XYZ file of C-alpha atoms in Angstrom:
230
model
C -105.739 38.013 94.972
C -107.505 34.921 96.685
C -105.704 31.740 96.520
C -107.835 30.002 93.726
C -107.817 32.936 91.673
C -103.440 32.898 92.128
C -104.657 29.149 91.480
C -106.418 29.612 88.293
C -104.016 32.309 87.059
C -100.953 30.340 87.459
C -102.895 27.217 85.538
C -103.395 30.079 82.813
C -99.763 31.234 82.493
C -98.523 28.125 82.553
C -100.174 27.076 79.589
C -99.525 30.390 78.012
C -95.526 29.549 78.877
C -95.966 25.874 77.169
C -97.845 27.915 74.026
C -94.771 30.070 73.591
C -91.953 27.109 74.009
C -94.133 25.313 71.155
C -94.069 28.615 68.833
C -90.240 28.800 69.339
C -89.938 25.537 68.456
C -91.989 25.822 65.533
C -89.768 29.332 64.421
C -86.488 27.839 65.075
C -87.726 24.260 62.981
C -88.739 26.715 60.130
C -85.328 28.655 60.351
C -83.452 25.131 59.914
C -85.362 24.598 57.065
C -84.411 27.461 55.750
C -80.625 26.862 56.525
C -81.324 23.794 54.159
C -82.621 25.538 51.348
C -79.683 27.707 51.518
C -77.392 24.713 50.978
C -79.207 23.334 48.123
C -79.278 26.812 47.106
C -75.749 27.208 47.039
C -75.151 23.844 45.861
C -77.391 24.432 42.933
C -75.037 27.536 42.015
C -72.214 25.592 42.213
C -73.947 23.157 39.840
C -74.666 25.798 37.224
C -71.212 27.483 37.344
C -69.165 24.099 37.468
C -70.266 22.540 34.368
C -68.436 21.896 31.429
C -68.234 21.297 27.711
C -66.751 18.720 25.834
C -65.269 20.265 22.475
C -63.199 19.242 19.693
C -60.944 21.038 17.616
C -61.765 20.080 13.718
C -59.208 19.901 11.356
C -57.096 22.912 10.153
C -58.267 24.984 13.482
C -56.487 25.898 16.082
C -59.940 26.334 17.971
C -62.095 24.307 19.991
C -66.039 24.214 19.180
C -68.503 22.019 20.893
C -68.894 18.360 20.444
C -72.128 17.376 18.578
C -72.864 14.849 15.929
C -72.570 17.886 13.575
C -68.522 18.227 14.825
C -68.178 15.260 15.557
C -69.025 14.645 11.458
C -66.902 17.254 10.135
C -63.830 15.757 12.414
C -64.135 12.378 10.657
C -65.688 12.684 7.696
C -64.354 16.591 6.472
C -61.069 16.150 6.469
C -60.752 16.110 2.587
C -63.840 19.341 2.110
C -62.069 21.988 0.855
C -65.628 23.485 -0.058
C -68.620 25.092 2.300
C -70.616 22.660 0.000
C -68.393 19.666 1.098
C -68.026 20.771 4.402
C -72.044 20.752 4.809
C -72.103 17.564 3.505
C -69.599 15.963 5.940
C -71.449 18.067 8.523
C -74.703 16.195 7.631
C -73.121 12.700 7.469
C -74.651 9.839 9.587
C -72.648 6.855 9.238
C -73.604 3.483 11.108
C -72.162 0.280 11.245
C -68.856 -0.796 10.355
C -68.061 1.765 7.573
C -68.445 4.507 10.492
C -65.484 6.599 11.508
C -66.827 6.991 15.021
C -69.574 5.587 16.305
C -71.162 6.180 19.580
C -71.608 3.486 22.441
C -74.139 3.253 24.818
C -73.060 1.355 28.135
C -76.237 0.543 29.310
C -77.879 -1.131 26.781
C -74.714 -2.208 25.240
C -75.844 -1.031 21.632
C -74.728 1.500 19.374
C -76.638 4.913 18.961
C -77.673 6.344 15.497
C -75.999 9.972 15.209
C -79.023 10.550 13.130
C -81.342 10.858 16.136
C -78.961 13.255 17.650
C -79.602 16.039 15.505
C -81.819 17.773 17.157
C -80.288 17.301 20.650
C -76.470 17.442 19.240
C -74.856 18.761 22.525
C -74.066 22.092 22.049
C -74.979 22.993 26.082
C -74.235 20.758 29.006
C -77.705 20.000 29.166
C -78.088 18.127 25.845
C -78.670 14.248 26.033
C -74.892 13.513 24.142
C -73.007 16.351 26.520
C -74.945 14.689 29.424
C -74.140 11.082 28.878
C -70.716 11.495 28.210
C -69.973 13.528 31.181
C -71.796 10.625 33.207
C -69.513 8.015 31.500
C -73.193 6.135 29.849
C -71.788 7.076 26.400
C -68.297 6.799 24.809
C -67.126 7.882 21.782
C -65.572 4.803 19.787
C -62.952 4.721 16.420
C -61.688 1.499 14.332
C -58.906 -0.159 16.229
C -57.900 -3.144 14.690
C -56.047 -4.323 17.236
C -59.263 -4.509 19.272
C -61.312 -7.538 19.627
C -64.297 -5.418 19.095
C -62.663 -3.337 15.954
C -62.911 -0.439 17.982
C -61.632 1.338 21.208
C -63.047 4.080 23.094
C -61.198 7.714 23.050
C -59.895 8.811 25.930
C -61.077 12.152 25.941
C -58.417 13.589 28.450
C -55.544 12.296 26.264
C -56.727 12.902 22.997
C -55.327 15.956 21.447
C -58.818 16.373 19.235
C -61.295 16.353 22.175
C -60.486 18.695 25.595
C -63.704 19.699 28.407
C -64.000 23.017 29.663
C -66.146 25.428 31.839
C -69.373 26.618 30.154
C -69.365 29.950 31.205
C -72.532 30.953 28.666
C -75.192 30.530 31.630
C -73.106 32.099 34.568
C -74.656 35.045 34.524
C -78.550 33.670 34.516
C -77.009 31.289 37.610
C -76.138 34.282 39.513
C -79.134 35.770 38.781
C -81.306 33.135 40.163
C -78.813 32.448 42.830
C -79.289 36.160 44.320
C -82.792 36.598 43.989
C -83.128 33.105 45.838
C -80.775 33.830 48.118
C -82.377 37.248 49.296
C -85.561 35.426 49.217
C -84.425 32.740 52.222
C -82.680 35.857 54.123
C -85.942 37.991 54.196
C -87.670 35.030 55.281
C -84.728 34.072 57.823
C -84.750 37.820 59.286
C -88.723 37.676 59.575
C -88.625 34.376 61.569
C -85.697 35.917 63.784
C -87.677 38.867 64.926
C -90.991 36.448 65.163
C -88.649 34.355 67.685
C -87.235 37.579 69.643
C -90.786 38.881 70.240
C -91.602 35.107 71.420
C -88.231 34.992 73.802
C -89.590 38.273 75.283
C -92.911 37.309 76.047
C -91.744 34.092 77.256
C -89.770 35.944 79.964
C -92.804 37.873 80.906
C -94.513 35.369 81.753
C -91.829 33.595 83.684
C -91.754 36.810 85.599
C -95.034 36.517 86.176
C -95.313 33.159 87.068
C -92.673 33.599 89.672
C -94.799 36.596 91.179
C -97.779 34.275 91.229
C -95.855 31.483 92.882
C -94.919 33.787 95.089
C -98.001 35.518 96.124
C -99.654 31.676 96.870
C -96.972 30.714 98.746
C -97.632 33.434 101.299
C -101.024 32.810 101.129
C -100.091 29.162 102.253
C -98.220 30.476 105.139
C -100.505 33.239 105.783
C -103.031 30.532 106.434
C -101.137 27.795 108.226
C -100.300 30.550 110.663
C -103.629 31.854 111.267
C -104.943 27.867 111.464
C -101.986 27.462 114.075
């Protein structure tokens, strides 16, 4: 091989080198990403299978059910049903204003919300607008104190005896579900990339292999021809 054609191939391989250092690049940014989606993966799981339930435990019961304006009626306002009839009723009870038994506080607007516009979104799940607010701390649950300056205090939910949180274990099972299937989803795709970069790596050593034989072949050209000029 003449020296410009050594010339020209070693131009060629070179860039062919540079191509293959930008596709492992490229791999290894994708597999990173994919390390990240595993996180938020996992942390999504955790999510699912870490959230709770606030209950209460109504009058006459030794058990807990959850905490919804329904419940949250009969606690108050059922004490005296000794009916289903009655106990319906006090179910379906929406006091406001001061003749309430409980009443329920938002934090951010500083106003009071109507249990009324609850019923259809009375907290049952975690994911339910009253569940949801009190967990963040926007809403509290208030009763008459007199010895308030309001006329009412907020219950402590942790040291209340009527009210307890615990796990929601009703969509554990959907969570692990989704958590697998995405999960073996990001490992296919992880295990694709990882053989895409191993093929890479190997022909990236070819062609340092082949550089080196090209680098070698024009240096003795060079010296070839400075001896024969000499």
């Amino acid at each position: 091989m003449g020296l410009a054609a050594s010339q020209g191939r070693l131009l060629l391989l070179t860039a062919r080198k540079s191509d293959l250092e930008l596709q492992a690049q490229c791999i290894t940014q994708q597999r990173l990403l994919l390390a990240t989606q595993q996180e938020s993966i996992a942390e999504e799981y955790a999510d699912a299978t870490n959230n709770q339930l606030f209950q209460v435990r109504l009058p006459g019961s030794s058990e807990y059910t959850p905490l919804t304006v329904y419940s949250l009626n009969e606690l108050y306002y059922g004490t005296d049903a000794t009916t289903d009839e009655d106990r319906r009723k006090a179910r379906n009870t929406f006091k406001t204003g001061e003749s309430a038994a409980y009443r329920i506080w938002d934090k951010g607007t500083q106003k009071y919300i109507d249990p009324a516009k609850l019923k259809d979104d009375a907290g049952d799940t975690p994911d339910t607008r009253l569940q949801q607010n009190l967990e963040r701390g926007v809403w509290v649950i208030r009763t008459p104190d007199d010895s308030s300056s309001t006329g009412w205090s907020d219950v402590m939910i942790g040291a209340d005896s009527s009210y307890k949180q615990s796990y929601y274990t009703a969509d554990d099972n959907a969570a692990k579900a989704k958590y697998d299937a995405a999960m073996a989803r990001v490992q296919r795709l992880d295990k694709q990339l990882e053989l895409k970069l191993n093929q890479v790596e190997t022909q990236h050593k070819a062609v340092e292999t082949e550089i080196e034989s090209v680098d070698k072949v024009i240096s003795n050209n060079i010296e070839s021809s400075f001896k024969y000029f000499s």
